[in-house]
Coordinates of C-alpha atoms (C1' of nucleotides) in Angstrom, one line a residue:
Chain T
X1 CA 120.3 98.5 117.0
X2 CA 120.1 100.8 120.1
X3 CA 119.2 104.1 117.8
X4 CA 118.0 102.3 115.2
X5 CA 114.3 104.3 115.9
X6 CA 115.0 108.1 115.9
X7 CA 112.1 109.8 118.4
X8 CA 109.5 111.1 117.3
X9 CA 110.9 114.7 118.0
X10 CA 114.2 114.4 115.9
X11 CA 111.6 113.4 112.7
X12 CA 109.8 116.7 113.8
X13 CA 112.6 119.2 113.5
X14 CA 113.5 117.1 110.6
X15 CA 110.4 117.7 108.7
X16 CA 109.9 120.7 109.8
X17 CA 112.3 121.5 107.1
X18 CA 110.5 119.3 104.3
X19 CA 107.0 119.5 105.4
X20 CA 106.6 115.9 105.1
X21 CA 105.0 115.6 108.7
X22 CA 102.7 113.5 106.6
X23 CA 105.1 111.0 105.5
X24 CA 107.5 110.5 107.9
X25 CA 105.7 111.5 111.1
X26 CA 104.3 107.6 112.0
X27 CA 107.3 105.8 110.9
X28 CA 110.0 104.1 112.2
X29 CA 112.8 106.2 110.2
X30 CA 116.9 105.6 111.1
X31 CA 118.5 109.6 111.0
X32 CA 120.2 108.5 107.7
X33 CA 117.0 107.5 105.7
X34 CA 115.3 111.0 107.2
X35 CA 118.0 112.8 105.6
X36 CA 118.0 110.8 102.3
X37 CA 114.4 112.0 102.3
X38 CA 115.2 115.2 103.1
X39 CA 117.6 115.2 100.3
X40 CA 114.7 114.7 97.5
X41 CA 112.3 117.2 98.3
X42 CA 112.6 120.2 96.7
X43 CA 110.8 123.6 97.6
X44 CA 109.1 125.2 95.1
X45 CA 108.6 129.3 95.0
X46 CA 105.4 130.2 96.6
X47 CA 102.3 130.3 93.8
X48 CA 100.0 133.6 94.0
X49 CA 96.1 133.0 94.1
X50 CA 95.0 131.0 90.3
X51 CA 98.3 129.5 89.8
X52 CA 98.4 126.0 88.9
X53 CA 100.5 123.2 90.4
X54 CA 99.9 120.8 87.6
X55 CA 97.3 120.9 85.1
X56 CA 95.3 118.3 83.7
X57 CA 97.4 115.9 81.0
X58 CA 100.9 117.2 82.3
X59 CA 103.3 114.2 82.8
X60 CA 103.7 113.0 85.8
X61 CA 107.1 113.7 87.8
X62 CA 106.2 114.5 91.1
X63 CA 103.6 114.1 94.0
X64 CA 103.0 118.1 95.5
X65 CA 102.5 118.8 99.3
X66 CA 100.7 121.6 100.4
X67 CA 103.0 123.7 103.0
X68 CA 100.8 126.7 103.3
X69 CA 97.4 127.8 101.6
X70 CA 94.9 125.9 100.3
X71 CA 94.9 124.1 96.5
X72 CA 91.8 122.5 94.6
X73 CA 91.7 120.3 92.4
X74 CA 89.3 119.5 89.7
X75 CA 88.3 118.5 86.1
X76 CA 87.3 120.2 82.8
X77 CA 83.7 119.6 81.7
X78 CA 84.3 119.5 77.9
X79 CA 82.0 122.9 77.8
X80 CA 84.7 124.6 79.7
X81 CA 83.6 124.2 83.4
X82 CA 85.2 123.2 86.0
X83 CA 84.3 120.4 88.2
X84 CA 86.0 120.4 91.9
X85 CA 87.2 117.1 92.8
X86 CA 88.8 117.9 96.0
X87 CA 90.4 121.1 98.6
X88 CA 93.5 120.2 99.9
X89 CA 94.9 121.7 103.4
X90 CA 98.5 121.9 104.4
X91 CA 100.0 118.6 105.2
X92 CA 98.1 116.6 102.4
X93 CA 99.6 115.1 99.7
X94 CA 98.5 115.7 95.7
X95 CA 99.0 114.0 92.8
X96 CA 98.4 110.6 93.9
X97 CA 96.1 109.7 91.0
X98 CA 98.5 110.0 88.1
X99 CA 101.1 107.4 89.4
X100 CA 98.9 104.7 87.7
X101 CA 98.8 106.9 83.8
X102 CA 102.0 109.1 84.0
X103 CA 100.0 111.6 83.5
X104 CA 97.6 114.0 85.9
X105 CA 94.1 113.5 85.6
X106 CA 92.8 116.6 87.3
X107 CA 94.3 120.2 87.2
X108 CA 95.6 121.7 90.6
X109 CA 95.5 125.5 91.4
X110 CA 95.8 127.3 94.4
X111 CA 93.1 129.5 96.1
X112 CA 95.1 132.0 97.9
X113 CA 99.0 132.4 97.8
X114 CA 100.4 129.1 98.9
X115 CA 103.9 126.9 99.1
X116 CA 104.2 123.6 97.7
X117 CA 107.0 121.3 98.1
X118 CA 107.8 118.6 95.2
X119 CA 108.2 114.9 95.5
X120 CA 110.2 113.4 93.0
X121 CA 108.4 110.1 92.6
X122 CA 110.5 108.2 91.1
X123 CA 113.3 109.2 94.3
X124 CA 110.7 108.5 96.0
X125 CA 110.4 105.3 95.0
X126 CA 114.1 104.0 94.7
X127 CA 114.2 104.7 98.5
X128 CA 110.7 103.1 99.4
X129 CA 112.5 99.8 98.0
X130 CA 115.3 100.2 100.2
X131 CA 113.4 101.8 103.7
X132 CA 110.3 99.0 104.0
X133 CA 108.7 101.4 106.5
X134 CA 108.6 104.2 103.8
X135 CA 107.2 101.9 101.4
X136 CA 104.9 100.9 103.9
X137 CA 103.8 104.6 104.8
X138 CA 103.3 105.2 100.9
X139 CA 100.8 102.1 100.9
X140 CA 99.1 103.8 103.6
X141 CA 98.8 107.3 102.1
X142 CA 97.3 105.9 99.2
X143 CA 95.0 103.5 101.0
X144 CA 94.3 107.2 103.0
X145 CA 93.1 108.2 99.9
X146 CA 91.0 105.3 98.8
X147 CA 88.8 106.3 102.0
X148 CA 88.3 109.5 101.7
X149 CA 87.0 109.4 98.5
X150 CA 85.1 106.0 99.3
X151 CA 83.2 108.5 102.3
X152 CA 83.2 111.2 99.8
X153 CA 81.2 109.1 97.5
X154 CA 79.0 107.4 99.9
X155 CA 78.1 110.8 101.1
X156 CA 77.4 112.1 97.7
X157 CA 75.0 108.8 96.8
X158 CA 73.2 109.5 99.7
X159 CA 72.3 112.6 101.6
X160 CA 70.1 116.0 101.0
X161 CA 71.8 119.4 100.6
X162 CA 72.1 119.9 103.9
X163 CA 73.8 116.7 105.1
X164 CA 76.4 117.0 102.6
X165 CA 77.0 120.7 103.7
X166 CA 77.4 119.9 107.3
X167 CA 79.3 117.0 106.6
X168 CA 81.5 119.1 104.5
X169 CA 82.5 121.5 107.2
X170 CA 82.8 119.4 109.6
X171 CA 85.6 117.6 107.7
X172 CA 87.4 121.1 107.0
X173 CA 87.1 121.5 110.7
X174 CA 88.5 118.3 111.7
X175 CA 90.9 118.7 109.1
X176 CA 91.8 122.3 110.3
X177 CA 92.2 120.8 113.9
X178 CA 94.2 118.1 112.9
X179 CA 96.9 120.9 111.5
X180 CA 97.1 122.6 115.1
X181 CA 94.4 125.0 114.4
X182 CA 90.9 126.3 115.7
X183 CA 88.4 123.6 115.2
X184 CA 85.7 125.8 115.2
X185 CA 86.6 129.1 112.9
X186 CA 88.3 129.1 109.9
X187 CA 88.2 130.7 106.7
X188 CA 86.5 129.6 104.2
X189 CA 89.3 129.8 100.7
X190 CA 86.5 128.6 98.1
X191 CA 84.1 130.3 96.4
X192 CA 80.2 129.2 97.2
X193 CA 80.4 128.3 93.7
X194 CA 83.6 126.0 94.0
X195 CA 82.0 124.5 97.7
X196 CA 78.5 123.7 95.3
X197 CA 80.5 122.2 92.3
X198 CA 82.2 119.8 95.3
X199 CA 79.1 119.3 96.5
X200 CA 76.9 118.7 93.6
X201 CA 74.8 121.7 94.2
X202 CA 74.5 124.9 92.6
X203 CA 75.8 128.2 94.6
X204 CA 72.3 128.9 95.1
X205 CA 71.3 126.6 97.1
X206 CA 74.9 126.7 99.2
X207 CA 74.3 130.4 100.1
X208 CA 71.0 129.6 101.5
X209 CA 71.8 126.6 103.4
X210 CA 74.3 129.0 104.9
X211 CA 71.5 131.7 105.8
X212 CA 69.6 128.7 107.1
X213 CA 72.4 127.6 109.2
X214 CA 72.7 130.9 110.5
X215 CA 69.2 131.9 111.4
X216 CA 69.0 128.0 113.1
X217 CA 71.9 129.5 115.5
X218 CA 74.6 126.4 114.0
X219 CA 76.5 128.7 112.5
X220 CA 77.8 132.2 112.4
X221 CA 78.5 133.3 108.7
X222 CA 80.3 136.5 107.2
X223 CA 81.3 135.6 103.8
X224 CA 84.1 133.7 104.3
X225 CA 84.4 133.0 107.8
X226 CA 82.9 130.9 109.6
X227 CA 81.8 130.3 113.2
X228 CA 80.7 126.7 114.4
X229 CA 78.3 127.9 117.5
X230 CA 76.5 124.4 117.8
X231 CA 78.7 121.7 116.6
X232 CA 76.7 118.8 118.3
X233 CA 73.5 120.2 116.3
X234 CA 75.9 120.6 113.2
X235 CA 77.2 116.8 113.5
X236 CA 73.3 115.9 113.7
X237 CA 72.6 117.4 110.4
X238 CA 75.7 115.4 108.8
X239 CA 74.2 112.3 109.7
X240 CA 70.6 112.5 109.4
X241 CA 68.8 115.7 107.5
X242 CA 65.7 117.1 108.8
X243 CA 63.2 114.7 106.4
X244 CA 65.2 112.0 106.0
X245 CA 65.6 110.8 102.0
X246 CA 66.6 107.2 102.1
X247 CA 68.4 106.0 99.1
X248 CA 69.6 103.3 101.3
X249 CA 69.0 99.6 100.5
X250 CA 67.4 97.5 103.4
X251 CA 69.6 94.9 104.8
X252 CA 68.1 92.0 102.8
X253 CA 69.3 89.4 105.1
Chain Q
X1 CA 120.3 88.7 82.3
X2 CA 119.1 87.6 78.9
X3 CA 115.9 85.4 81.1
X4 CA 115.8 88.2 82.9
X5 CA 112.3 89.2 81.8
X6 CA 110.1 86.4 81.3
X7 CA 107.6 86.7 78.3
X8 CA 104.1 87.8 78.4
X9 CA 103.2 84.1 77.7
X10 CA 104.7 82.8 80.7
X11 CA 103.4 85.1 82.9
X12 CA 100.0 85.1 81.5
X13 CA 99.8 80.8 82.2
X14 CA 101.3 81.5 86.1
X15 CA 98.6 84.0 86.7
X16 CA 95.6 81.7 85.1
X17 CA 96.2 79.9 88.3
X18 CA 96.8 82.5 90.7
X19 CA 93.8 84.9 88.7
X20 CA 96.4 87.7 89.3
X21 CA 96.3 89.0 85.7
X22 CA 95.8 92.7 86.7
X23 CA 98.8 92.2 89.4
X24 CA 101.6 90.8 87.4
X25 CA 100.9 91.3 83.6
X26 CA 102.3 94.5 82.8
X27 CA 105.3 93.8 84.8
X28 CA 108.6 92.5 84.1
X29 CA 109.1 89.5 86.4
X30 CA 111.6 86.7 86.2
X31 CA 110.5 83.2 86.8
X32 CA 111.6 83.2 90.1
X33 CA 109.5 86.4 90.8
X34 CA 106.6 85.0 89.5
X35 CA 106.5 81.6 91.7
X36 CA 107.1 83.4 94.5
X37 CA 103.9 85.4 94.1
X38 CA 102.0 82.4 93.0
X39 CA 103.4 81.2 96.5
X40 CA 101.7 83.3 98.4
X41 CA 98.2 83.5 96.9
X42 CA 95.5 81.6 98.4
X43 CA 92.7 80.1 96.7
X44 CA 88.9 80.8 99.1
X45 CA 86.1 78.3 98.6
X46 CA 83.7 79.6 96.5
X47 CA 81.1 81.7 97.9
X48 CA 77.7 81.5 97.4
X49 CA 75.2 84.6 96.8
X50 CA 74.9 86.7 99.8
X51 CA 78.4 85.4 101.5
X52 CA 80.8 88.1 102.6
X53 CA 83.9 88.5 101.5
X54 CA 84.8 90.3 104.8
X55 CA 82.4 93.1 106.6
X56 CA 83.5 96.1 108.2
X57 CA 85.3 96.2 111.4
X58 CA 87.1 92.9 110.3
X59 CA 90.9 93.3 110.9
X60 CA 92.7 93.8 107.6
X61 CA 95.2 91.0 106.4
X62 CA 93.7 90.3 103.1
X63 CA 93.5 91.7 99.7
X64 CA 91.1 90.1 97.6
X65 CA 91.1 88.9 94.0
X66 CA 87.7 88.7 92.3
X67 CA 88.2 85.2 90.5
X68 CA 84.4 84.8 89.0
X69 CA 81.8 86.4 89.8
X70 CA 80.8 90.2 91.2
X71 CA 80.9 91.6 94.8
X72 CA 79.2 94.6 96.0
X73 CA 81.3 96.7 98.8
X74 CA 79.0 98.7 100.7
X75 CA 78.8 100.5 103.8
X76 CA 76.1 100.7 106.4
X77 CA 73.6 103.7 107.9
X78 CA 72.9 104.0 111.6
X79 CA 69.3 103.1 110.3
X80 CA 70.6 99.9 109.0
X81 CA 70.7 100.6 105.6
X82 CA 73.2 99.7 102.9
X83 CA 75.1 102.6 101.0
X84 CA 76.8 100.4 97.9
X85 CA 80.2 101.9 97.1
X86 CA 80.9 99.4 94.8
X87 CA 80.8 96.6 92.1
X88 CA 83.7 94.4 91.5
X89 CA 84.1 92.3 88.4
X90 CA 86.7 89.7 87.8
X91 CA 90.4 90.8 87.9
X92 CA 89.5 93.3 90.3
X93 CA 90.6 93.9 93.7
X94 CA 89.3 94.9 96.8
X95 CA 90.3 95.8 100.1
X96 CA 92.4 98.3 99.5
X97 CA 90.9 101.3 101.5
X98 CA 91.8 99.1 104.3
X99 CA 95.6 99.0 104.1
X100 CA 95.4 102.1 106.1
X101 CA 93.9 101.3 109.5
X102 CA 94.3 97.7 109.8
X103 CA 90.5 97.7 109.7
X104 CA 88.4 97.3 106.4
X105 CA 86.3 100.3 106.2
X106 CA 83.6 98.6 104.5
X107 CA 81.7 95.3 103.8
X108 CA 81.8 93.0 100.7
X109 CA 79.3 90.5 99.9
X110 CA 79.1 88.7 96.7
X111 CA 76.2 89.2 93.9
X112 CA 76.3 85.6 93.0
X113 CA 78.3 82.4 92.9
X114 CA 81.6 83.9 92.9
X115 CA 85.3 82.5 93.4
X116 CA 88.1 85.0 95.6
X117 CA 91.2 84.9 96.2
X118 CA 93.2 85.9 99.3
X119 CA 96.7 87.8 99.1
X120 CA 98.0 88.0 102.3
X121 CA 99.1 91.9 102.3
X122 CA 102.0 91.3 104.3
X123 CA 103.7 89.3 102.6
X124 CA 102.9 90.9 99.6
X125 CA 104.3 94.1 100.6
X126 CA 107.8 92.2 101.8
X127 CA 107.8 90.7 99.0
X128 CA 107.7 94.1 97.0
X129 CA 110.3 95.7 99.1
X130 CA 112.3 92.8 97.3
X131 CA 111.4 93.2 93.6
X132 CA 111.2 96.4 92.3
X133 CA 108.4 96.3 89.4
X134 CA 106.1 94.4 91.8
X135 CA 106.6 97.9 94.5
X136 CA 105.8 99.8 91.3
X137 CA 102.9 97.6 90.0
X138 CA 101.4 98.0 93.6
X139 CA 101.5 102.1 93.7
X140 CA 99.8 101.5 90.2
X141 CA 96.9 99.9 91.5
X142 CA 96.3 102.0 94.2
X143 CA 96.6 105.1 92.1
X144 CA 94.3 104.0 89.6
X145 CA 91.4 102.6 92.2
X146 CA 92.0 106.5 93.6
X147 CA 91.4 107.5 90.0
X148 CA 88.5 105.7 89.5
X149 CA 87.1 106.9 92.6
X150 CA 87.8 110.5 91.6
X151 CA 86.0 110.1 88.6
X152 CA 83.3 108.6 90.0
X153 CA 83.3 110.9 92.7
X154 CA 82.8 113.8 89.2
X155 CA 80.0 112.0 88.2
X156 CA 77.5 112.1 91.4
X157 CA 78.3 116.1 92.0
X158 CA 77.5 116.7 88.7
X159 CA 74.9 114.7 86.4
X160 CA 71.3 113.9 86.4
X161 CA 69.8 111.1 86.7
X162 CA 69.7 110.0 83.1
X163 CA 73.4 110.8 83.1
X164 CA 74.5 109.0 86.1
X165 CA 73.0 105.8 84.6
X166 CA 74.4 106.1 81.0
X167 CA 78.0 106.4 82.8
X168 CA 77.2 103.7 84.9
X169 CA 76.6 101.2 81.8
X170 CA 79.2 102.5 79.9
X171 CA 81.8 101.9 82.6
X172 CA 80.2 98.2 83.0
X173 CA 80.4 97.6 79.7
X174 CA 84.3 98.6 79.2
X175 CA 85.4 96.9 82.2
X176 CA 83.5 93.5 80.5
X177 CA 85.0 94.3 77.8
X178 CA 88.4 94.5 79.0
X179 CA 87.9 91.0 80.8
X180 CA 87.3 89.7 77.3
X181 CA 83.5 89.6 77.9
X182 CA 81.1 90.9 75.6
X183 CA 80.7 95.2 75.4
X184 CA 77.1 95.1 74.3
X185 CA 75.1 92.5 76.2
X186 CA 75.8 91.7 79.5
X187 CA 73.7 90.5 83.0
X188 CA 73.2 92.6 85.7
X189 CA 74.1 90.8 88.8
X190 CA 72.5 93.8 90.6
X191 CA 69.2 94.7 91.8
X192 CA 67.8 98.0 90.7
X193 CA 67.9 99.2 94.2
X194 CA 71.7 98.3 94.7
X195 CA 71.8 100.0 91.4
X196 CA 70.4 102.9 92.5
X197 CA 72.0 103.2 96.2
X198 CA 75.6 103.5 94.6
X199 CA 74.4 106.1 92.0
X200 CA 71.9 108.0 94.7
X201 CA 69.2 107.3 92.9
X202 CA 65.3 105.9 94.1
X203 CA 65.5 102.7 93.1
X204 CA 62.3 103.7 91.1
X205 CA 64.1 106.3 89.3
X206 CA 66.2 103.7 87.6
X207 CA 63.8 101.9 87.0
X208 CA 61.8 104.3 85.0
X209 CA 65.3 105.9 83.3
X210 CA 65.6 101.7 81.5
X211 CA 61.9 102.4 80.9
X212 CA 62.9 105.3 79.2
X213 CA 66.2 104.6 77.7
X214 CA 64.9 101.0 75.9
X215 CA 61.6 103.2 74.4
X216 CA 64.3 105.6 72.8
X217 CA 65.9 102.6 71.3
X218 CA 69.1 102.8 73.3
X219 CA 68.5 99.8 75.2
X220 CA 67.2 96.7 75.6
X221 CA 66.0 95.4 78.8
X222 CA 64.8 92.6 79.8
X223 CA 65.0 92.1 83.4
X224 CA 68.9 91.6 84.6
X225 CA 69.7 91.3 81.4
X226 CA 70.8 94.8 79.6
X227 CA 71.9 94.7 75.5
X228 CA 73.2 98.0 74.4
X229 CA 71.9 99.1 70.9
X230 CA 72.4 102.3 70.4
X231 CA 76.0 103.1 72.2
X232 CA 76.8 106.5 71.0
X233 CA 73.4 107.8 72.2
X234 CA 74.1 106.3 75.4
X235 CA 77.6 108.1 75.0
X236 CA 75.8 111.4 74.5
X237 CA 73.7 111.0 77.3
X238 CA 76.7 110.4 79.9
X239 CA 78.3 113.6 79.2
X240 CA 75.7 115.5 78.7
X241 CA 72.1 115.0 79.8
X242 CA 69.4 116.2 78.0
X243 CA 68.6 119.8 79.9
X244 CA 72.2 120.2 81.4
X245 CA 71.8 121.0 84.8
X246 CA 75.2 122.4 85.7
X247 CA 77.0 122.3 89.0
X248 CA 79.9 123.1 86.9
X249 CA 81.8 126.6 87.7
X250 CA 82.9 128.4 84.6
X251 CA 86.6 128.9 84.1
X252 CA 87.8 132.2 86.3
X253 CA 90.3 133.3 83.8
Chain A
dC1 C1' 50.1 76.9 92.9
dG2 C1' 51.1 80.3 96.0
dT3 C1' 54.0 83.3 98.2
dA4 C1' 58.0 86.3 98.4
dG5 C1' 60.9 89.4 96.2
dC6 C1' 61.9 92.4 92.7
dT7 C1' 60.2 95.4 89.1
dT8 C1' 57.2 98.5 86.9
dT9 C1' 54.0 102.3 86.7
dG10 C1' 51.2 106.2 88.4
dA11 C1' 50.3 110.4 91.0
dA12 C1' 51.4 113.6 94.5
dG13 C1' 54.8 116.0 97.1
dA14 C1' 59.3 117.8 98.2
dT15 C1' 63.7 119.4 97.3
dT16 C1' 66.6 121.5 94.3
dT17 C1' 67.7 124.1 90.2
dT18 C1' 67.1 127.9 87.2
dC19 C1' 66.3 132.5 86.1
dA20 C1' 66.4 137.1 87.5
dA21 C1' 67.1 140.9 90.3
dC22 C1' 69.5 143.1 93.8
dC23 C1' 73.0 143.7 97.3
dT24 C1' 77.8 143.9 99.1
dT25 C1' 82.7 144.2 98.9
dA26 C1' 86.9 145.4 97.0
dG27 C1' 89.5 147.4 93.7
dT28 C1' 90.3 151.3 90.1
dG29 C1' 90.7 155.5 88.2
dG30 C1' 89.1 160.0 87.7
Chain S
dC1 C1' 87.9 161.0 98.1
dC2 C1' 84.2 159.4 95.6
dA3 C1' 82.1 157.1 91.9
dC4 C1' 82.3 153.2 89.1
dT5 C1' 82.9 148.5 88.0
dA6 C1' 83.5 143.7 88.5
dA7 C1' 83.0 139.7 91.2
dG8 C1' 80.9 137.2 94.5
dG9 C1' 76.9 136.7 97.4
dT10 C1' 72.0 136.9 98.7
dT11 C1' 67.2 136.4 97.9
dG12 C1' 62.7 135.5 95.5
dA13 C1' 59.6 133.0 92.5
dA14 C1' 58.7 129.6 88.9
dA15 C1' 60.0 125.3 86.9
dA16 C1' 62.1 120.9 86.8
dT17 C1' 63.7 116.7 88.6
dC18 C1' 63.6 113.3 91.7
dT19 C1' 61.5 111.1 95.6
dT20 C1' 57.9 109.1 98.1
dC21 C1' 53.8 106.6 98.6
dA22 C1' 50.8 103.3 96.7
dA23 C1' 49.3 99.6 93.9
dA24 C1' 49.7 96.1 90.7
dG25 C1' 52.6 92.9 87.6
dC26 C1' 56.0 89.6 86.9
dT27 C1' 59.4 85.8 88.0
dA28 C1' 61.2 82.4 90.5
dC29 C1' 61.3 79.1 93.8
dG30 C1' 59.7 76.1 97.3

DNA sequence: CGTAGCTTTGAAGATTTTCAACCTTAGTGG
DNA sequence: CCACTAAGGTTGAAAATCTTCAAAGCTACG
């Protein structure tokens, strides 16, 4: 009972060798279940720039985690576009949507050379039955998950161009942050036109936003990289643009 | 082992009384399995038009089963305005974005007259940890509300007007369906403006688009009430609006 | 019957998209 | 080493869609 909880710094080192910082990080994990997770993952070859981790219809086996390098995900417009669904940072967790069909719904494919580990879900599974704490951690990544897309969507329904473009990088930054690196300069992986198909804008009006953002002293831009000068005026932006467009009900009560 | 799995039959009259069709149906459940379950469901009071389900900030213990009725989950501005991110129909759960911080994320009022039910989540997750399909069944459900999300998440970066609309009705008139409800005719317990704050719409704006959409023959509106005449048209419309405005990349390789 | 709330409709205004041209960067091959 | 090309990015002007503001109609409910 005494070591029943292994510290926090003995998960570290041991998922320093899985990557699954995510998973196992918060829980309360014996040595033995760490290294029965351990024992599942496998590491996959790294994937050069356009490969794909899954592709849209491919049966479902595994959830992916990003190790290094940066993966989108997105959906085929029957015309033969692409429609960006999500950018996923190392540490996140992808694949999550095709436990319910067997079958991935979206197509996965990394933007710059990247590693991704596999998660044999069904493993995964058999030993969330017998752990309750990784069971309970799965619950949580996918209630994660339910969230961010909830925000996603409510700041899709809502907000000008601008608001969903501040909002947008202010998430990357807290999400670069959150991974041990600088909050405020990172590089930007995606295209303008992948950030504007995210975003629901064309690439048009995502380049001038960034000129904007630039000339208003927010933001320092060189192609990909990005400077956050004035975060405080940034975070303003992301909550309220400059002529507010309400499509907001009124509390009716 | 030869009661092992129950039939369909059984489970379907267990669940009429703990309305946990979308829970337990596809799963293989003895008996045994099945009471316990039913155990520890609890049946809400009805709630009366304009009740809440549960608002946000309130500490998470519950899921919640949509009995009869339909519950709009929605968030709130600064300003004090409601962003919807949701309608729930019967058989549907909500609550589950929650899971993760012990917090719901969001409130949930009911549209009208509606009956919930409470499952208490811990118990229903030690309850998983015991049987196997009901872990699985769980992960399912998550899964597919990330899913739906997704898609719907596709739709507002993408579509017009016209096009956000069509997919709205279309995915209203499935899920009616699939509740045994009629595809073609249906009431909206929503007001235009709820309507149009969970598809970022003026409330106007939809307003004129069932203007539009009943003079082209598609539709017929009469108020809340909506009767589908022409459904591949409509079918059209949702994938691709009339001038395709498109935030879609084209394929890089 | 009258008021309150929702819906419809019109016209003006704003934001965003589209089309088009041009610029920049990086990579290739002569 | 330089010119050339392809891909991505920027910028401008016109066009379209959607929002906003405003007013009037309809329904329901007390």
């Amino acid at each position: 009972m005494a070591s029943r909880i292994v510290s926090f710094e003995k998960i570290k080192v041991a998922c320093k060798n899985c990557t699954l910082a995510t998973l196992c990080l918060p829980m309360g994990l014996t040595p033995d279940d760490v290294e029965r997770l351990d024992a599942i993952v496998k590491r996959s070859r790294p994937l050069q720039k356009g490969d794909h981790v899954f592709r849209n219809g491919d049966p479902f086996h595994n959830l992916y985690v990003v190790k290094t390098g940066t993966v989108k995900t997105y959906t085929e417009s029957p015309d033969g576009g692409e429609q960006v669904v999500g950018f996923h940072l190392p540490g996140e967790i992808i694949g999550l949507d095709a436990i319910q069909t067997d079958q991935h719904g979206c197509s996965a494919r990394v933007l710059e050379t990247s590693a991704i580990c596999e998660l044999p879900f069904d493993n995964l599974e058999d030993l969330a039955s017998h752990i309750h704490s990784l069971q309970h951690q799965l619950f949580r990544l996918l209630s994660k998950e339910i969230s961010r897309d909830t925000e996603m969507l409510s700041l899709l329904s809502k907000s000008t161009a601008e608001e969903r473009l501040a909002t947008f990088l202010l998430d990357l930054s807290k999400r670069h942050q959150q991974r041990g690196f600088a909050a405020n300069e990172f590089f930007l992986s995606m295209s303008r036109q992948e950030i504007g198909s995210y975003l629901g804008l064309a690439l048009e009006t995502v380049s001038r936003l960034f000129t904007r953002l630039q000339e208003d002293g927010i933001l320092r831009v060189e192609r990909k990289h990005i400077e956050i000068l004035d975060r405080d005026h940034l975070a303003v932006l992301a909550i309220k643009p400059a002529g507010s467009r309400a499509n907001t009900c009124q509390a009716s009560d």
